[in-house]
Amino acid sequence: MAVLSGTKNDKILQRAIVAHGEGCVIPDSNNLKFSNVDGSHQSSLGKYEIRESYNGKFGKAYRLDGLDKTNSNARLRSIVLHSYYCISDKESTNLACLSFGCPMLSKSAFNQTAKYIDQSKMPIILYAFY
């Protein structure tokens, strides 16, 4: 994930490792699959608007509204941006922990991202692509 500055000449302000949904994994393959179906535990591709924050099971999180037909069920599926203890700040060859479809960041990356989100006066778009 990259956070852009929002200026005329966007620059990357932050890079972070993001976990994807456990249902995306195709056994014995380096490819992933994606879905917009509730209960699939797969990540959905496309643009999301980062909306209101709340405190839930994983601490502070942000609700996401899917803006494309590939992620239009984000609210129904409770797909949110949150942190999780097992996400590392560094790339690794170890198996990564996976979500039920939510984009998950390390605690430190999430805290930095939250500062950008909370200080923004403009809508923020999260773009999930593969």
PDB file of C-alpha atoms in Angstrom:
ATOM      1  CA  MET A   1       0.000   0.000   0.000  1.00  0.00           C
ATOM      2  CA  ALA A   2       1.194   3.517  -0.690  1.00  0.00           C
ATOM      3  CA  VAL A   3      -0.157   6.782   0.709  1.00  0.00           C
ATOM      4  CA  LEU A   4       0.095   9.671  -1.764  1.00  0.00           C
ATOM      5  CA  SER A   5       0.555  13.264  -0.702  1.00  0.00           C
ATOM      6  CA  GLY A   6      -2.536  14.644  -2.439  1.00  0.00           C
ATOM      7  CA  THR A   7      -0.535  17.477  -3.952  1.00  0.00           C
ATOM      8  CA  LYS A   8      -0.353  18.363  -7.646  1.00  0.00           C
ATOM      9  CA  ASN A   9       2.808  16.272  -8.009  1.00  0.00           C
ATOM     10  CA  ASP A  10       1.789  13.348  -5.831  1.00  0.00           C
ATOM     11  CA  LYS A  11       4.612  11.710  -3.966  1.00  0.00           C
ATOM     12  CA  ILE A  12       4.516   8.587  -1.864  1.00  0.00           C
ATOM     13  CA  LEU A  13       4.397   9.483   1.831  1.00  0.00           C
ATOM     14  CA  GLN A  14       4.222   5.947   3.185  1.00  0.00           C
ATOM     15  CA  ARG A  15       4.596   2.367   2.011  1.00  0.00           C
ATOM     16  CA  ALA A  16       3.234  -0.589   3.965  1.00  0.00           C
ATOM     17  CA  ILE A  17       2.689  -4.322   3.726  1.00  0.00           C
ATOM     18  CA  VAL A  18      -1.003  -5.222   3.472  1.00  0.00           C
ATOM     19  CA  ALA A  19      -2.511  -8.651   4.189  1.00  0.00           C
ATOM     20  CA  HIS A  20      -5.287  -9.975   1.974  1.00  0.00           C
ATOM     21  CA  GLY A  21      -8.186 -12.373   2.490  1.00  0.00           C
ATOM     22  CA  GLU A  22      -7.503 -16.015   3.276  1.00  0.00           C
ATOM     23  CA  GLY A  23      -9.990 -17.096   0.616  1.00  0.00           C
ATOM     24  CA  CYS A  24      -7.756 -15.533  -2.055  1.00  0.00           C
ATOM     25  CA  VAL A  25      -5.161 -18.286  -1.757  1.00  0.00           C
ATOM     26  CA  ILE A  26      -5.186 -20.916  -4.500  1.00  0.00           C
ATOM     27  CA  PRO A  27      -3.401 -24.039  -3.186  1.00  0.00           C
ATOM     28  CA  ASP A  28      -0.173 -24.930  -5.012  1.00  0.00           C
ATOM     29  CA  SER A  29      -0.286 -21.703  -7.020  1.00  0.00           C
ATOM     30  CA  ASN A  30       1.361 -18.295  -6.938  1.00  0.00           C
ATOM     31  CA  ASN A  31      -1.872 -16.726  -8.184  1.00  0.00           C
ATOM     32  CA  LEU A  32      -4.696 -15.282  -6.110  1.00  0.00           C
ATOM     33  CA  LYS A  33      -8.461 -15.111  -6.622  1.00  0.00           C
ATOM     34  CA  PHE A  34     -10.777 -12.290  -5.578  1.00  0.00           C
ATOM     35  CA  SER A  35     -14.488 -11.996  -4.872  1.00  0.00           C
ATOM     36  CA  ASN A  36     -17.228  -9.560  -3.900  1.00  0.00           C
ATOM     37  CA  VAL A  37     -19.359 -12.358  -2.373  1.00  0.00           C
ATOM     38  CA  ASP A  38     -20.247 -12.284   1.332  1.00  0.00           C
ATOM     39  CA  GLY A  39     -18.643 -15.189   3.202  1.00  0.00           C
ATOM     40  CA  SER A  40     -15.928 -15.799   0.582  1.00  0.00           C
ATOM     41  CA  HIS A  41     -13.149 -14.492   2.875  1.00  0.00           C
ATOM     42  CA  GLN A  42     -11.578 -13.114  -0.305  1.00  0.00           C
ATOM     43  CA  SER A  43     -10.317  -9.613  -0.876  1.00  0.00           C
ATOM     44  CA  SER A  44     -12.127  -7.478  -3.445  1.00  0.00           C
ATOM     45  CA  LEU A  45     -10.295  -5.396  -6.015  1.00  0.00           C
ATOM     46  CA  GLY A  46     -11.127  -1.829  -6.950  1.00  0.00           C
ATOM     47  CA  LYS A  47     -11.507   1.615  -5.446  1.00  0.00           C
ATOM     48  CA  TYR A  48     -12.827   2.158  -1.920  1.00  0.00           C
ATOM     49  CA  GLU A  49     -13.649   5.386  -0.156  1.00  0.00           C
ATOM     50  CA  ILE A  50     -12.249   5.331   3.365  1.00  0.00           C
ATOM     51  CA  ARG A  51     -15.122   6.403   5.598  1.00  0.00           C
ATOM     52  CA  GLU A  52     -15.764   6.833   9.309  1.00  0.00           C
ATOM     53  CA  SER A  53     -13.594   5.319  12.011  1.00  0.00           C
ATOM     54  CA  TYR A  54     -14.893   3.207  14.874  1.00  0.00           C
ATOM     55  CA  ASN A  55     -13.462   1.069  17.654  1.00  0.00           C
ATOM     56  CA  GLY A  56     -14.133  -2.624  17.185  1.00  0.00           C
ATOM     57  CA  LYS A  57     -12.663  -6.077  17.660  1.00  0.00           C
ATOM     58  CA  PHE A  58      -9.277  -4.999  16.235  1.00  0.00           C
ATOM     59  CA  GLY A  59      -9.203  -1.549  17.855  1.00  0.00           C
ATOM     60  CA  LYS A  60      -9.580   1.505  15.663  1.00  0.00           C
ATOM     61  CA  ALA A  61     -10.744   0.691  12.141  1.00  0.00           C
ATOM     62  CA  TYR A  62     -12.171   2.521   9.131  1.00  0.00           C
ATOM     63  CA  ARG A  63     -15.282   1.480   7.259  1.00  0.00           C
ATOM     64  CA  LEU A  64     -14.845   1.161   3.503  1.00  0.00           C
ATOM     65  CA  ASP A  65     -17.390   1.882   0.780  1.00  0.00           C
ATOM     66  CA  GLY A  66     -16.733  -0.044  -2.434  1.00  0.00           C
ATOM     67  CA  LEU A  67     -16.964   2.237  -5.472  1.00  0.00           C
ATOM     68  CA  ASP A  68     -16.744  -0.429  -8.187  1.00  0.00           C
ATOM     69  CA  LYS A  69     -18.883  -3.433  -9.122  1.00  0.00           C
ATOM     70  CA  THR A  70     -15.962  -5.619  -7.976  1.00  0.00           C
ATOM     71  CA  ASN A  71     -16.229  -4.352  -4.371  1.00  0.00           C
ATOM     72  CA  SER A  72     -19.748  -2.920  -4.078  1.00  0.00           C
ATOM     73  CA  ASN A  73     -20.595  -5.297  -1.197  1.00  0.00           C
ATOM     74  CA  ALA A  74     -17.842  -3.983   1.107  1.00  0.00           C
ATOM     75  CA  ARG A  75     -20.289  -2.652   3.728  1.00  0.00           C
ATOM     76  CA  LEU A  76     -22.443  -5.788   3.576  1.00  0.00           C
ATOM     77  CA  ARG A  77     -19.303  -7.923   3.999  1.00  0.00           C
ATOM     78  CA  SER A  78     -17.952  -5.710   6.832  1.00  0.00           C
ATOM     79  CA  ILE A  79     -14.739  -5.080   4.888  1.00  0.00           C
ATOM     80  CA  VAL A  80     -12.781  -2.489   6.879  1.00  0.00           C
ATOM     81  CA  LEU A  81      -9.224  -1.167   7.090  1.00  0.00           C
ATOM     82  CA  HIS A  82      -7.637  -2.243  10.376  1.00  0.00           C
ATOM     83  CA  SER A  83      -4.400  -3.345  12.003  1.00  0.00           C
ATOM     84  CA  TYR A  84      -3.535  -6.798  13.274  1.00  0.00           C
ATOM     85  CA  TYR A  85      -0.699  -7.949  15.510  1.00  0.00           C
ATOM     86  CA  CYS A  86       0.711 -10.559  13.112  1.00  0.00           C
ATOM     87  CA  ILE A  87       1.342  -8.177  10.203  1.00  0.00           C
ATOM     88  CA  SER A  88       5.015  -7.280   9.896  1.00  0.00           C
ATOM     89  CA  ASP A  89       6.534  -3.991   8.825  1.00  0.00           C
ATOM     90  CA  LYS A  90       9.074  -5.893   6.724  1.00  0.00           C
ATOM     91  CA  GLU A  91       8.697  -8.298   3.833  1.00  0.00           C
ATOM     92  CA  SER A  92       9.349 -11.904   4.778  1.00  0.00           C
ATOM     93  CA  THR A  93       9.402 -15.355   3.234  1.00  0.00           C
ATOM     94  CA  ASN A  94       7.442 -16.663   6.240  1.00  0.00           C
ATOM     95  CA  LEU A  95       3.762 -17.440   5.780  1.00  0.00           C
ATOM     96  CA  ALA A  96       1.701 -14.306   6.247  1.00  0.00           C
ATOM     97  CA  CYS A  97      -1.378 -14.148   8.404  1.00  0.00           C
ATOM     98  CA  LEU A  98      -4.513 -13.502   6.394  1.00  0.00           C
ATOM     99  CA  SER A  99      -7.811 -11.706   6.941  1.00  0.00           C
ATOM    100  CA  PHE A 100     -11.424 -12.564   6.130  1.00  0.00           C
ATOM    101  CA  GLY A 101     -11.186 -10.114   3.215  1.00  0.00           C
ATOM    102  CA  CYS A 102     -10.137  -6.907   4.968  1.00  0.00           C
ATOM    103  CA  PRO A 103      -6.951  -5.030   4.127  1.00  0.00           C
ATOM    104  CA  MET A 104      -4.836  -5.351   7.300  1.00  0.00           C
ATOM    105  CA  LEU A 105      -1.751  -3.325   8.241  1.00  0.00           C
ATOM    106  CA  SER A 106       0.817  -3.634  11.005  1.00  0.00           C
ATOM    107  CA  LYS A 107      -0.011  -1.563  14.081  1.00  0.00           C
ATOM    108  CA  SER A 108       2.720   0.989  13.341  1.00  0.00           C
ATOM    109  CA  ALA A 109       1.760   1.317   9.653  1.00  0.00           C
ATOM    110  CA  PHE A 110      -1.914   1.636  10.609  1.00  0.00           C
ATOM    111  CA  ASN A 111      -1.170   4.362  13.156  1.00  0.00           C
ATOM    112  CA  GLN A 112       0.769   6.360  10.556  1.00  0.00           C
ATOM    113  CA  THR A 113      -1.970   5.834   7.955  1.00  0.00           C
ATOM    114  CA  ALA A 114      -4.630   6.881  10.488  1.00  0.00           C
ATOM    115  CA  LYS A 115      -2.849  10.214  10.945  1.00  0.00           C
ATOM    116  CA  TYR A 116      -3.129  10.911   7.209  1.00  0.00           C
ATOM    117  CA  ILE A 117      -6.773   9.815   7.137  1.00  0.00           C
ATOM    118  CA  ASP A 118      -7.814  11.764  10.225  1.00  0.00           C
ATOM    119  CA  GLN A 119      -6.064  14.961   9.090  1.00  0.00           C
ATOM    120  CA  SER A 120      -7.462  14.914   5.557  1.00  0.00           C
ATOM    121  CA  LYS A 121     -10.168  17.390   4.666  1.00  0.00           C
ATOM    122  CA  MET A 122     -10.803  15.560   1.383  1.00  0.00           C
ATOM    123  CA  PRO A 123     -12.152  12.050   0.755  1.00  0.00           C
ATOM    124  CA  ILE A 124      -9.443   9.390   0.661  1.00  0.00           C
ATOM    125  CA  ILE A 125      -9.496   6.565  -1.872  1.00  0.00           C
ATOM    126  CA  LEU A 126      -7.931   3.171  -1.204  1.00  0.00           C
ATOM    127  CA  TYR A 127      -7.193   1.323  -4.442  1.00  0.00           C
ATOM    128  CA  ALA A 128      -6.853  -2.472  -4.180  1.00  0.00           C
ATOM    129  CA  PHE A 129      -5.219  -3.988  -7.254  1.00  0.00           C
ATOM    130  CA  TYR A 130      -3.325  -7.109  -8.297  1.00  0.00           C
TER     131      TYR A 130
END
